[in-house]
């Protein structure tokens, strides 16, 4: 009887530890983690995520996808199943245009720029950086990057580029590094 209670207690404690660890992964760490793929994302979508899941989160008002080589059009469902090798997507989210690249069903690039000033707070990175935030805010959230007008952060698999105009974030791009 005591052995059974002890076993159940151990299982319960392990379950709590696993749940706490999993929930902690959804929040950003205190400092930029260049190896965490969620760091390379905006509005809940991130590099490596399945395109169907990303579209369900973004809910674009318009989305067109075309293979950059063959010019073939693709649906989200086709891409989610792995169709298309070099698919570029043009999305309209509210009144802002976002571009994504998809390879074998996964997001490989997310680009955002030209956001109307009144919509700036609608588009935030995983760390909470919004369009038109200051260069100081970028450094506070991401640390010191490489470059001045185009600030680059790199992990082993992904890169983040932030463009600064008049000391404010004017665009950003997250990319998966090529496997060459």
CSV table of C-alpha atoms in Angstrom, one decimal:
chain,number,residue,atom,x,y,z
A,1,UNK,CA,0.0,0.0,0.0
A,2,UNK,CA,2.8,2.4,0.9
A,3,UNK,CA,4.7,1.5,-2.2
A,4,UNK,CA,1.6,2.3,-4.4
A,5,UNK,CA,1.1,5.7,-2.7
A,6,UNK,CA,4.8,6.5,-3.1
A,7,UNK,CA,4.6,5.5,-6.8
A,8,UNK,CA,1.5,7.7,-7.3
A,9,UNK,CA,3.2,10.6,-5.5
A,10,UNK,CA,6.3,10.3,-7.7
A,11,UNK,CA,4.1,10.2,-10.9
A,12,UNK,CA,2.2,13.2,-9.7
A,13,UNK,CA,5.3,15.2,-9.0
A,14,UNK,CA,6.9,14.3,-12.3
A,15,UNK,CA,3.7,15.4,-14.1
A,16,UNK,CA,3.7,18.8,-12.4
A,17,UNK,CA,7.4,19.3,-13.2
A,18,UNK,CA,6.8,18.4,-16.9
A,19,UNK,CA,3.7,20.8,-17.1
A,20,UNK,CA,5.7,23.6,-15.5
A,21,UNK,CA,8.6,23.1,-17.9
A,22,UNK,CA,6.3,23.0,-20.9
A,23,UNK,CA,4.4,26.1,-19.9
A,24,UNK,CA,7.7,28.0,-19.3
A,25,UNK,CA,8.7,27.3,-22.9
A,26,UNK,CA,5.8,29.4,-24.3
A,27,UNK,CA,7.1,32.5,-22.6
A,28,UNK,CA,10.3,34.3,-23.7
A,29,UNK,CA,13.4,33.9,-21.6
A,30,UNK,CA,15.0,36.9,-20.0
A,31,UNK,CA,17.5,37.2,-22.8
A,32,UNK,CA,17.2,36.5,-26.5
A,33,UNK,CA,17.8,32.8,-27.2
A,34,UNK,CA,19.2,32.4,-30.8
A,35,UNK,CA,18.5,28.7,-30.8
A,36,UNK,CA,14.8,28.9,-29.9
A,37,UNK,CA,12.8,29.0,-33.2
A,38,UNK,CA,9.9,30.8,-31.5
A,39,UNK,CA,12.3,33.8,-31.2
A,40,UNK,CA,12.0,34.1,-34.9
A,41,UNK,CA,8.3,35.0,-35.2
A,42,UNK,CA,5.6,37.6,-35.0
A,43,UNK,CA,2.0,37.5,-33.8
A,44,UNK,CA,2.3,33.9,-32.6
A,45,UNK,CA,3.7,32.5,-35.9
A,46,UNK,CA,7.3,31.4,-36.1
A,47,UNK,CA,9.9,29.8,-38.3
A,48,UNK,CA,9.6,26.0,-38.6
A,49,UNK,CA,5.8,26.1,-37.8
A,50,UNK,CA,3.4,24.3,-40.1
A,51,UNK,CA,1.8,26.8,-42.5
A,52,UNK,CA,-1.8,25.7,-41.7
A,53,UNK,CA,-1.3,26.3,-38.0
A,54,UNK,CA,0.3,29.7,-38.8
A,55,UNK,CA,-2.6,30.8,-41.1
A,56,UNK,CA,-5.1,29.7,-38.4
A,57,UNK,CA,-3.3,32.0,-35.9
A,58,UNK,CA,-2.9,35.0,-38.3
A,59,UNK,CA,-6.3,34.7,-40.0
A,60,UNK,CA,-5.3,36.9,-43.0
A,61,UNK,CA,-8.1,38.6,-44.9
A,62,UNK,CA,-6.3,37.6,-48.1
A,63,UNK,CA,-3.6,35.1,-48.9
A,64,UNK,CA,-2.0,34.1,-52.2
A,65,UNK,CA,0.7,31.5,-52.6
A,66,UNK,CA,2.8,30.7,-55.6
A,67,UNK,CA,5.9,28.6,-56.2
A,68,UNK,CA,8.8,31.0,-57.1
A,69,UNK,CA,10.2,28.6,-59.7
A,70,UNK,CA,7.2,26.9,-61.4
A,71,UNK,CA,4.7,29.7,-60.8
A,72,UNK,CA,2.2,27.1,-59.7
A,73,UNK,CA,-0.4,28.3,-57.1
A,74,UNK,CA,-0.9,26.4,-53.9
A,75,UNK,CA,-3.6,26.3,-51.2
A,76,UNK,CA,-2.7,26.3,-47.5
A,77,UNK,CA,-3.9,22.7,-47.3
A,78,UNK,CA,-1.6,21.6,-50.1
A,79,UNK,CA,1.4,23.3,-48.5
A,80,UNK,CA,0.5,21.9,-45.1
A,81,UNK,CA,0.8,18.5,-46.6
A,82,UNK,CA,4.3,19.3,-47.9
A,83,UNK,CA,3.6,20.4,-51.5
A,84,UNK,CA,5.8,23.1,-53.0
A,85,UNK,CA,9.5,23.6,-52.7
A,86,UNK,CA,9.9,27.3,-52.9
A,87,UNK,CA,6.5,28.9,-52.2
A,88,UNK,CA,6.1,32.6,-51.5
A,89,UNK,CA,3.0,33.9,-49.8
A,90,UNK,CA,1.6,37.4,-49.9
A,91,UNK,CA,-0.8,37.9,-46.9
A,92,UNK,CA,-3.0,40.8,-46.1
A,93,UNK,CA,-3.5,41.0,-42.3
A,94,UNK,CA,-5.9,43.9,-41.6
A,95,UNK,CA,-4.3,46.6,-43.9
A,96,UNK,CA,-0.8,45.3,-43.6
A,97,UNK,CA,1.0,43.1,-46.1
A,98,UNK,CA,3.2,40.3,-44.8
A,99,UNK,CA,5.3,37.9,-46.9
A,100,UNK,CA,6.2,34.4,-45.9
A,101,UNK,CA,8.1,31.6,-47.6
A,102,UNK,CA,7.1,28.0,-47.1
A,103,UNK,CA,9.2,24.9,-47.8
A,104,UNK,CA,7.7,21.4,-47.4
A,105,UNK,CA,4.9,22.7,-45.3
A,106,UNK,CA,7.0,24.8,-42.8
A,107,UNK,CA,7.5,28.5,-42.6
A,108,UNK,CA,11.1,29.4,-43.6
A,109,UNK,CA,10.9,33.1,-43.8
A,110,UNK,CA,8.6,35.9,-42.4
A,111,UNK,CA,8.9,39.4,-43.6
A,112,UNK,CA,7.1,42.5,-42.4
A,113,UNK,CA,7.4,46.1,-43.4
A,114,UNK,CA,5.3,49.0,-44.5
A,115,UNK,CA,3.0,48.7,-41.5
A,116,UNK,CA,0.8,51.8,-41.0
A,117,UNK,CA,1.8,53.6,-37.9
A,118,UNK,CA,-1.7,53.2,-36.4
A,119,UNK,CA,-1.4,49.4,-36.7
A,120,UNK,CA,2.2,49.2,-35.3
A,121,UNK,CA,1.1,47.6,-32.0
A,122,UNK,CA,-0.8,44.9,-33.8
A,123,UNK,CA,2.4,43.3,-35.0
A,124,UNK,CA,4.7,42.2,-32.2
A,125,UNK,CA,7.6,39.8,-32.1
A,126,UNK,CA,7.8,36.9,-29.6
A,127,UNK,CA,9.8,39.3,-27.4
A,128,UNK,CA,7.2,42.0,-27.7
A,129,UNK,CA,9.0,44.3,-30.1
A,130,UNK,CA,6.5,46.3,-32.2
A,131,UNK,CA,7.0,48.1,-35.5
A,132,UNK,CA,8.3,51.7,-34.9
A,133,UNK,CA,9.8,50.8,-31.5
A,134,UNK,CA,13.1,52.5,-30.9
A,135,UNK,CA,16.6,51.1,-31.5
A,136,UNK,CA,17.0,51.2,-27.7
A,137,UNK,CA,13.9,49.0,-27.2
A,138,UNK,CA,15.3,46.6,-29.8
A,139,UNK,CA,18.6,46.3,-27.9
A,140,UNK,CA,16.8,46.0,-24.6
A,141,UNK,CA,14.7,43.1,-25.8
A,142,UNK,CA,17.3,41.3,-28.1
A,143,UNK,CA,20.7,42.4,-26.8
A,144,UNK,CA,23.4,43.9,-29.0
A,145,UNK,CA,23.2,42.8,-32.6
A,146,UNK,CA,25.5,43.1,-35.6
A,147,UNK,CA,25.1,46.3,-37.6
A,148,UNK,CA,23.6,49.7,-37.2
A,149,UNK,CA,20.9,50.4,-39.8
A,150,UNK,CA,20.3,46.7,-40.3
A,151,UNK,CA,20.7,44.9,-37.0
A,152,UNK,CA,21.3,41.1,-37.3
A,153,UNK,CA,20.9,38.4,-34.7
A,154,UNK,CA,21.9,34.8,-35.5
A,155,UNK,CA,21.5,31.3,-34.2
A,156,UNK,CA,22.8,28.1,-35.8
A,157,UNK,CA,19.6,27.6,-37.8
A,158,UNK,CA,17.9,31.0,-38.0
A,159,UNK,CA,18.6,34.7,-38.5
A,160,UNK,CA,16.7,37.9,-37.5
A,161,UNK,CA,17.2,41.2,-39.3
A,162,UNK,CA,15.7,44.4,-38.1
A,163,UNK,CA,15.8,47.5,-40.3
A,164,UNK,CA,16.1,50.9,-38.6
A,165,UNK,CA,15.0,54.2,-40.1
A,166,UNK,CA,15.3,57.3,-38.0
A,167,UNK,CA,16.3,55.2,-35.0
A,168,UNK,CA,13.0,53.2,-35.2
A,169,UNK,CA,12.2,49.6,-36.3
A,170,UNK,CA,10.8,50.0,-39.9
A,171,UNK,CA,10.9,46.4,-41.0
A,172,UNK,CA,12.0,43.0,-39.9
A,173,UNK,CA,12.7,39.6,-41.4
A,174,UNK,CA,13.2,36.2,-39.9
A,175,UNK,CA,14.8,33.5,-42.0
A,176,UNK,CA,15.9,29.9,-41.8
A,177,UNK,CA,19.5,29.5,-42.9
A,178,UNK,CA,20.0,27.4,-46.0
A,179,UNK,CA,21.3,23.9,-45.3
A,180,UNK,CA,24.3,24.2,-47.6
